[in-house]
Amino acid sequence: MRRAEWDDEQRSYSAIFLVGVGLLLAGALWSIWDDNISRRPWKKYQAQFFQLQIDRARHAVLDEERRLAADPEYQRVLRDLSAAAKKLASGETARELERLRKALEQQKVRTSELDLDLRIVKSRIEEAWYEYDHAILTGRPAEKARAHLEELEKERDGLAAALQESEKKEAEIQAQISTVEAEAGRLEKQKEAMEAELRRLRQRLAGLTLSVGPFQFPKVPRIEQVVLGEFDRGNFDTPLNRVDRCHSCHAAIDKPGFEDQPNPLKTHPHLDLLSHHPVDKFGCTPCHGGQGAAVNSARQAHGEERFWDQPLRRGEMVQASCIQCHRDTRGLAHADVVARGQTLFEELGCHGCHLTEGYENLEKVGPSLRRIAAKADPSWLVRWVESPPRYRPRTRMPDFLFNREQAIAVAAYLLDSSRPESEQWLSRHPEPEGVDPGDPELVAEGRQLVETLGCRGCHGLDAGESPASLGANKDIAPNLSAVAEKTTPRWIYHWLRSPRDYSPVARMPNLRLTDREAKAIASYLATRGAPKAEPAAVARLADPAAIETGKSLVRKYGCFGCHDIPGMENESRVGVELSAFGSKTLEELFFGNHTDIPYTWEDWTYHKLRDPRTYATERIEQQMPNFHLEDPDIRALRVFLKSRADEKIPEKYMADANERGRRILAGRRLVHRYNCTGCHVIEGRGGDIRAFYAEQPTMAPPILNGEGAKVQSDWLFGFLKEPVPLRPWLQVRMPTFGFSDREATILVEYFAALDHVETPFVHIVSAEVPPENIEAGRLLASKEYFDCFSCHQRGGQKPEGPPEGWAPDLALARQRLQPDWILRWLRDPQAVQPGTKMPSFFPGGPEDVLGGDEDLQIRALRDYIMSLGEPRALLARGPSQGEGNRGGAPGAAAAAN
């Protein structure tokens, strides 16, 4: 063998093997570390939270122990219990107790023996019965068997008596023991009651730990996840489950008491929401977005990786998720921003230019321009088109930034296209006689009418006044401070007499004015501003070239999206579709030449709404008008637009995807369209006009919270179609809106749906009403007791005293009110309508009517009230003696509002 080969065989590789083993070990340890610790931050958070829970539970136990230690009553019980225990453990009491316990044990043995003997005898009796019956059946002599049976039965009776006596003695001994131990037992129960909270806290602490022999350890962290079945959709619209593991890190999210901790160990800031959206059912991502299945890092879990479609929504942007499951967010808790955005989107007419799923069929928000030539002063129209905010700073009409030439062209086309219908209308509506802005008396009368009839629920009368606002700086209805600059007294008069005669789609209702009232109001409004003639501009309005240019501009900028314009009936929307705008990627958004705007969807949208043409370049034109929105409204609209996403929530997760939800949504839209909340409080919102009645709230229009449960649906339908005075003392006048049958039905269904009324129609059978109820109710309503008619009108009979103290006509209750609602109202008016002036008479009903049974009294009052409006009077005898309408206690039956 060569020496070189021999040297290789003698060489040691142990160092290399040692290094290799070390590297393998290090790699294995690193793999374990990386897989179980460094890429599992949820374990750390859960461990921290578990320890936090344990520490707080221990502190709670210690605090309770300290409280008990400092409680003198608890310490007294302990001392008394100790003394009682010592007394039972020594001296004569202890000896007596020991004697009784031994006697009890002996008596228990005796009772047990007697019970066993009795059982044996009973079994022998069964055997004897068999022998006796068998002897009879076989014809053998049965006397001996019978005698044996009787002997056993005597023995059984004796044992039963002895057993009963033994049990009685046992009970007596036990009673004696209980008497001796009574004081200690009472103190022990008192101690246990005082330690109930301490035991609960200790049990809670025990539940937070794992016990291994004498040792206790925190629970082992584990993945917490929720699976939302078929929540997502695949590329081919196939249903996919969504896995949500957010509360693996956010372990305290649904647990109260950790509001002071940093995320992710913090309680949800709106814990009340989780009672309706439990984490174990809905998870977190449906509201907050993010990558719910990811647990390797917070960045991944929050979806803040490039190209992830649904990054975490923060702050007010979380509300964008609300409208995906709730088709209407108005009135929804913690959804005020998106609700504001939804209302702005609808009322500003965004759907007129932009096709948006769910908003395709909404009415146009602007007035009809089919007869604008009969209404508008031509000079004013030019100025209006050129700059709407210059004339009315709070107008909903956007600013298209037209120059004077473009404004003249648009005005020329509008006047020309509307001239045929305008001339027809003018031919039917001549100059009214008696409208005189120069008559001070007539003008003062008109101003008084405008201020009292209810006009101020919608319209401001002075510059800057806004009784009914939309968002931060928009009026729902036009401000009338300069209306005479815009139109003529002739048009105002005929508009007041019949708005729908001028425009069948007008939102303005008919106040059923007399000729004198209409002339007075027209005279007053004709003093608000003055025409400002511009002869040079007016001279160009008849230019065919200007008319043709105006037609092109109207078509280009989509004026027909908000207005009904002759010749533009078949035009399509001019803006991009917004049905999935919230899902647009940054690559789909055009930032123009801006380098100063952060590259995010939120920033692009904000600046687009603040200055719609900011992204225009020399080559690419922008034509969206400027609504001059305030910052809160821009943010609200941005949240709403974020909700317009590709994501389609399955029907089973929708909160209001049912008939009730559909009815509420349709009704709310109609309520907003006609600004019913300008006068009435509905769903706890609105009643803007009530600000003018702060000193006399009873003279304001009624509050309509709970209207669906209050009134009968057929009555409400008829009232909406043809309003009749219910409160003759009110100067505010419920107008006639000219609702179609469909619109009236929508409103009736809306109020019924709000109050969960499933059977809104009432059928009253008078024959089923006990006559004694009618008589008892009449007695209770009389002056002798509740004196209801001192406040309530009864047909043509009105109460005495000032009108502001009157209450509604009870003769209308049979046709108007729900019988069950009357019962609730009488039982507790404040619970039905907080703040009502109606007093509560129950509890406290008279003892001498219907035996003092208040439930019967309430039903009797209800039955009597419902009888007042019956075509054939149930009470032919007339009012009872002493029943009158003099001043006295406040009325007791139907609603004061």
PDB file of C-alpha atoms in Angstrom, residues 225-400:
ATOM      1  CA  GLN A 225     -61.589  30.766  12.534  1.00  0.00           C
ATOM      2  CA  VAL A 226     -65.055  31.265  11.113  1.00  0.00           C
ATOM      3  CA  VAL A 227     -66.169  29.738   7.849  1.00  0.00           C
ATOM      4  CA  LEU A 228     -68.725  31.798   5.951  1.00  0.00           C
ATOM      5  CA  GLY A 229     -70.467  29.301   3.731  1.00  0.00           C
ATOM      6  CA  GLU A 230     -70.690  30.279   0.064  1.00  0.00           C
ATOM      7  CA  PHE A 231     -69.863  33.903   0.862  1.00  0.00           C
ATOM      8  CA  ASP A 232     -67.508  34.413  -2.082  1.00  0.00           C
ATOM      9  CA  ARG A 233     -67.745  33.631  -5.788  1.00  0.00           C
ATOM     10  CA  GLY A 234     -65.140  32.049  -8.041  1.00  0.00           C
ATOM     11  CA  ASN A 235     -64.171  32.995 -11.574  1.00  0.00           C
ATOM     12  CA  PHE A 236     -67.112  31.097 -13.015  1.00  0.00           C
ATOM     13  CA  ASP A 237     -69.562  32.358 -10.378  1.00  0.00           C
ATOM     14  CA  THR A 238     -69.130  29.191  -8.367  1.00  0.00           C
ATOM     15  CA  PRO A 239     -69.844  29.560  -4.637  1.00  0.00           C
ATOM     16  CA  LEU A 240     -66.791  29.516  -2.382  1.00  0.00           C
ATOM     17  CA  ASN A 241     -66.490  29.463   1.392  1.00  0.00           C
ATOM     18  CA  ARG A 242     -64.626  32.294   3.070  1.00  0.00           C
ATOM     19  CA  VAL A 243     -62.258  31.536   5.945  1.00  0.00           C
ATOM     20  CA  ASP A 244     -61.920  34.320   8.497  1.00  0.00           C
ATOM     21  CA  ARG A 245     -59.212  34.010  11.176  1.00  0.00           C
ATOM     22  CA  CYS A 246     -59.011  37.629  12.311  1.00  0.00           C
ATOM     23  CA  HIS A 247     -59.878  36.926  15.928  1.00  0.00           C
ATOM     24  CA  SER A 248     -56.900  34.593  16.203  1.00  0.00           C
ATOM     25  CA  CYS A 249     -54.976  37.837  16.800  1.00  0.00           C
ATOM     26  CA  HIS A 250     -57.865  40.094  17.877  1.00  0.00           C
ATOM     27  CA  ALA A 251     -58.724  37.794  20.754  1.00  0.00           C
ATOM     28  CA  ALA A 252     -60.449  40.501  22.823  1.00  0.00           C
ATOM     29  CA  ILE A 253     -62.553  41.901  20.004  1.00  0.00           C
ATOM     30  CA  ASP A 254     -65.913  40.730  21.392  1.00  0.00           C
ATOM     31  CA  LYS A 255     -64.976  40.770  25.091  1.00  0.00           C
ATOM     32  CA  PRO A 256     -65.816  43.835  27.193  1.00  0.00           C
ATOM     33  CA  GLY A 257     -63.314  45.317  29.576  1.00  0.00           C
ATOM     34  CA  PHE A 258     -60.270  45.628  27.303  1.00  0.00           C
ATOM     35  CA  GLU A 259     -61.101  48.987  25.728  1.00  0.00           C
ATOM     36  CA  ASP A 260     -57.910  50.472  27.212  1.00  0.00           C
ATOM     37  CA  GLN A 261     -55.581  47.991  25.530  1.00  0.00           C
ATOM     38  CA  PRO A 262     -53.660  48.550  22.273  1.00  0.00           C
ATOM     39  CA  ASN A 263     -54.600  46.605  19.165  1.00  0.00           C
ATOM     40  CA  PRO A 264     -54.896  43.702  18.650  1.00  0.00           C
ATOM     41  CA  LEU A 265     -55.757  43.146  22.334  1.00  0.00           C
ATOM     42  CA  LYS A 266     -58.496  45.768  22.318  1.00  0.00           C
ATOM     43  CA  THR A 267     -62.282  45.409  22.628  1.00  0.00           C
ATOM     44  CA  HIS A 268     -64.234  46.484  19.552  1.00  0.00           C
ATOM     45  CA  PRO A 269     -65.005  50.231  19.850  1.00  0.00           C
ATOM     46  CA  HIS A 270     -68.670  49.593  19.000  1.00  0.00           C
ATOM     47  CA  LEU A 271     -69.373  46.473  21.005  1.00  0.00           C
ATOM     48  CA  ASP A 272     -73.134  46.917  20.525  1.00  0.00           C
ATOM     49  CA  LEU A 273     -72.645  46.167  16.824  1.00  0.00           C
ATOM     50  CA  LEU A 274     -71.282  42.735  17.617  1.00  0.00           C
ATOM     51  CA  SER A 275     -74.548  41.772  19.280  1.00  0.00           C
ATOM     52  CA  HIS A 276     -76.063  41.989  15.790  1.00  0.00           C
ATOM     53  CA  HIS A 277     -72.905  40.831  13.976  1.00  0.00           C
ATOM     54  CA  PRO A 278     -71.415  38.123  16.239  1.00  0.00           C
ATOM     55  CA  VAL A 279     -67.819  37.298  15.396  1.00  0.00           C
ATOM     56  CA  ASP A 280     -68.425  33.555  15.545  1.00  0.00           C
ATOM     57  CA  LYS A 281     -71.045  33.907  12.820  1.00  0.00           C
ATOM     58  CA  PHE A 282     -69.874  36.745  10.541  1.00  0.00           C
ATOM     59  CA  GLY A 283     -66.167  37.057  11.255  1.00  0.00           C
ATOM     60  CA  CYS A 284     -64.513  40.395  10.541  1.00  0.00           C
ATOM     61  CA  THR A 285     -63.703  40.632   6.830  1.00  0.00           C
ATOM     62  CA  PRO A 286     -67.282  41.202   5.591  1.00  0.00           C
ATOM     63  CA  CYS A 287     -67.140  44.608   7.289  1.00  0.00           C
ATOM     64  CA  HIS A 288     -63.434  45.401   7.499  1.00  0.00           C
ATOM     65  CA  GLY A 289     -61.991  43.719   4.427  1.00  0.00           C
ATOM     66  CA  GLY A 290     -58.498  42.267   4.527  1.00  0.00           C
ATOM     67  CA  GLN A 291     -57.163  38.771   3.888  1.00  0.00           C
ATOM     68  CA  GLY A 292     -58.980  36.860   6.603  1.00  0.00           C
ATOM     69  CA  ALA A 293     -57.242  33.531   6.122  1.00  0.00           C
ATOM     70  CA  ALA A 294     -53.723  34.959   6.491  1.00  0.00           C
ATOM     71  CA  VAL A 295     -52.022  34.622   9.877  1.00  0.00           C
ATOM     72  CA  ASN A 296     -48.325  34.959   8.992  1.00  0.00           C
ATOM     73  CA  SER A 297     -48.158  38.737   9.445  1.00  0.00           C
ATOM     74  CA  ALA A 298     -50.391  41.688  10.172  1.00  0.00           C
ATOM     75  CA  ARG A 299     -49.631  43.168   6.745  1.00  0.00           C
ATOM     76  CA  GLN A 300     -50.840  40.042   4.976  1.00  0.00           C
ATOM     77  CA  ALA A 301     -53.874  39.651   7.240  1.00  0.00           C
ATOM     78  CA  HIS A 302     -54.844  43.267   6.627  1.00  0.00           C
ATOM     79  CA  GLY A 303     -54.600  42.737   2.887  1.00  0.00           C
ATOM     80  CA  GLU A 304     -52.100  45.537   2.513  1.00  0.00           C
ATOM     81  CA  GLU A 305     -50.139  43.645  -0.090  1.00  0.00           C
ATOM     82  CA  ARG A 306     -49.965  44.853  -3.645  1.00  0.00           C
ATOM     83  CA  PHE A 307     -52.752  43.581  -5.907  1.00  0.00           C
ATOM     84  CA  TRP A 308     -54.904  42.338  -3.025  1.00  0.00           C
ATOM     85  CA  ASP A 309     -58.416  43.419  -3.987  1.00  0.00           C
ATOM     86  CA  GLN A 310     -59.785  44.081  -0.515  1.00  0.00           C
ATOM     87  CA  PRO A 311     -57.259  45.828   1.751  1.00  0.00           C
ATOM     88  CA  LEU A 312     -58.295  46.633   5.290  1.00  0.00           C
ATOM     89  CA  ARG A 313     -60.857  49.423   5.548  1.00  0.00           C
ATOM     90  CA  ARG A 314     -60.048  51.934   8.226  1.00  0.00           C
ATOM     91  CA  GLY A 315     -62.000  54.684   9.960  1.00  0.00           C
ATOM     92  CA  GLU A 316     -65.174  55.839   8.263  1.00  0.00           C
ATOM     93  CA  MET A 317     -64.377  53.724   5.183  1.00  0.00           C
ATOM     94  CA  VAL A 318     -65.548  50.674   7.166  1.00  0.00           C
ATOM     95  CA  GLN A 319     -69.095  51.980   6.686  1.00  0.00           C
ATOM     96  CA  ALA A 320     -68.809  51.258   2.966  1.00  0.00           C
ATOM     97  CA  SER A 321     -69.464  47.637   3.897  1.00  0.00           C
ATOM     98  CA  CYS A 322     -72.760  48.423   5.648  1.00  0.00           C
ATOM     99  CA  ILE A 323     -74.668  49.133   2.463  1.00  0.00           C
ATOM    100  CA  GLN A 324     -73.607  45.854   0.902  1.00  0.00           C
ATOM    101  CA  CYS A 325     -75.750  43.907   3.367  1.00  0.00           C
ATOM    102  CA  HIS A 326     -78.203  46.693   4.289  1.00  0.00           C
ATOM    103  CA  ARG A 327     -79.789  48.059   1.139  1.00  0.00           C
ATOM    104  CA  ASP A 328     -80.634  51.257   2.985  1.00  0.00           C
ATOM    105  CA  THR A 329     -78.419  52.610   5.753  1.00  0.00           C
ATOM    106  CA  ARG A 330     -80.473  55.597   6.856  1.00  0.00           C
ATOM    107  CA  GLY A 331     -81.226  55.106  10.526  1.00  0.00           C
ATOM    108  CA  LEU A 332     -78.646  52.328  10.879  1.00  0.00           C
ATOM    109  CA  ALA A 333     -76.468  52.613  13.988  1.00  0.00           C
ATOM    110  CA  HIS A 334     -72.844  53.679  13.360  1.00  0.00           C
ATOM    111  CA  ALA A 335     -73.548  54.141   9.621  1.00  0.00           C
ATOM    112  CA  ASP A 336     -74.183  57.876   9.573  1.00  0.00           C
ATOM    113  CA  VAL A 337     -71.412  58.669   7.057  1.00  0.00           C
ATOM    114  CA  VAL A 338     -72.456  56.157   4.390  1.00  0.00           C
ATOM    115  CA  ALA A 339     -76.119  57.030   5.020  1.00  0.00           C
ATOM    116  CA  ARG A 340     -75.297  60.663   4.358  1.00  0.00           C
ATOM    117  CA  GLY A 341     -73.450  59.646   1.207  1.00  0.00           C
ATOM    118  CA  GLN A 342     -76.378  57.537   0.030  1.00  0.00           C
ATOM    119  CA  THR A 343     -78.809  60.420   0.521  1.00  0.00           C
ATOM    120  CA  LEU A 344     -76.474  62.839  -1.282  1.00  0.00           C
ATOM    121  CA  PHE A 345     -76.043  60.408  -4.168  1.00  0.00           C
ATOM    122  CA  GLU A 346     -79.800  60.156  -4.611  1.00  0.00           C
ATOM    123  CA  GLU A 347     -80.732  63.803  -3.969  1.00  0.00           C
ATOM    124  CA  LEU A 348     -77.901  65.339  -6.014  1.00  0.00           C
ATOM    125  CA  GLY A 349     -78.990  63.249  -8.987  1.00  0.00           C
ATOM    126  CA  CYS A 350     -75.723  61.352  -9.503  1.00  0.00           C
ATOM    127  CA  HIS A 351     -77.765  58.456 -10.932  1.00  0.00           C
ATOM    128  CA  GLY A 352     -78.946  60.774 -13.718  1.00  0.00           C
ATOM    129  CA  CYS A 353     -75.519  60.713 -15.356  1.00  0.00           C
ATOM    130  CA  HIS A 354     -74.079  57.503 -13.933  1.00  0.00           C
ATOM    131  CA  LEU A 355     -75.797  54.153 -14.276  1.00  0.00           C
ATOM    132  CA  THR A 356     -75.630  52.512 -10.851  1.00  0.00           C
ATOM    133  CA  GLU A 357     -77.132  49.169  -9.926  1.00  0.00           C
ATOM    134  CA  GLY A 358     -80.028  49.632  -7.536  1.00  0.00           C
ATOM    135  CA  TYR A 359     -80.530  53.257  -8.542  1.00  0.00           C
ATOM    136  CA  GLU A 360     -81.463  52.852 -12.206  1.00  0.00           C
ATOM    137  CA  ASN A 361     -85.130  53.759 -11.869  1.00  0.00           C
ATOM    138  CA  LEU A 362     -85.067  56.705  -9.489  1.00  0.00           C
ATOM    139  CA  GLU A 363     -86.968  59.828 -10.489  1.00  0.00           C
ATOM    140  CA  LYS A 364     -85.109  62.775 -12.007  1.00  0.00           C
ATOM    141  CA  VAL A 365     -84.155  65.172  -9.230  1.00  0.00           C
ATOM    142  CA  GLY A 366     -84.402  68.415 -11.208  1.00  0.00           C
ATOM    143  CA  PRO A 367     -87.591  70.237 -12.221  1.00  0.00           C
ATOM    144  CA  SER A 368     -89.167  69.632 -15.595  1.00  0.00           C
ATOM    145  CA  LEU A 369     -88.008  72.118 -18.254  1.00  0.00           C
ATOM    146  CA  ARG A 370     -90.787  71.369 -20.731  1.00  0.00           C
ATOM    147  CA  ARG A 371     -92.409  74.764 -19.956  1.00  0.00           C
ATOM    148  CA  ILE A 372     -89.414  76.721 -18.745  1.00  0.00           C
ATOM    149  CA  ALA A 373     -90.139  79.538 -21.205  1.00  0.00           C
ATOM    150  CA  ALA A 374     -93.409  80.209 -19.361  1.00  0.00           C
ATOM    151  CA  LYS A 375     -91.609  80.354 -16.018  1.00  0.00           C
ATOM    152  CA  ALA A 376     -88.128  81.792 -16.180  1.00  0.00           C
ATOM    153  CA  ASP A 377     -87.013  85.318 -16.928  1.00  0.00           C
ATOM    154  CA  PRO A 378     -84.683  84.926 -19.963  1.00  0.00           C
ATOM    155  CA  SER A 379     -81.962  87.128 -18.476  1.00  0.00           C
ATOM    156  CA  TRP A 380     -82.082  85.188 -15.227  1.00  0.00           C
ATOM    157  CA  LEU A 381     -81.895  81.886 -17.113  1.00  0.00           C
ATOM    158  CA  VAL A 382     -78.666  82.938 -18.811  1.00  0.00           C
ATOM    159  CA  ARG A 383     -77.123  83.939 -15.486  1.00  0.00           C
ATOM    160  CA  TRP A 384     -78.380  80.743 -13.833  1.00  0.00           C
ATOM    161  CA  VAL A 385     -76.886  78.459 -16.474  1.00  0.00           C
ATOM    162  CA  GLU A 386     -73.645  80.393 -16.361  1.00  0.00           C
ATOM    163  CA  SER A 387     -73.249  80.061 -12.580  1.00  0.00           C
ATOM    164  CA  PRO A 388     -76.025  78.595 -10.399  1.00  0.00           C
ATOM    165  CA  PRO A 389     -74.200  79.248  -7.071  1.00  0.00           C
ATOM    166  CA  ARG A 390     -74.003  82.949  -7.886  1.00  0.00           C
ATOM    167  CA  TYR A 391     -77.792  83.227  -7.653  1.00  0.00           C
ATOM    168  CA  ARG A 392     -78.374  80.561  -4.987  1.00  0.00           C
ATOM    169  CA  PRO A 393     -75.174  79.559  -3.095  1.00  0.00           C
ATOM    170  CA  ARG A 394     -76.790  76.480  -1.513  1.00  0.00           C
ATOM    171  CA  THR A 395     -78.372  75.116  -4.688  1.00  0.00           C
ATOM    172  CA  ARG A 396     -78.189  71.431  -5.578  1.00  0.00           C
ATOM    173  CA  MET A 397     -77.716  72.429  -9.228  1.00  0.00           C
ATOM    174  CA  PRO A 398     -74.033  71.853 -10.096  1.00  0.00           C
ATOM    175  CA  ASP A 399     -71.803  74.396 -11.788  1.00  0.00           C
ATOM    176  CA  PHE A 400     -70.838  73.350 -15.335  1.00  0.00           C
TER     177      PHE A 400
END
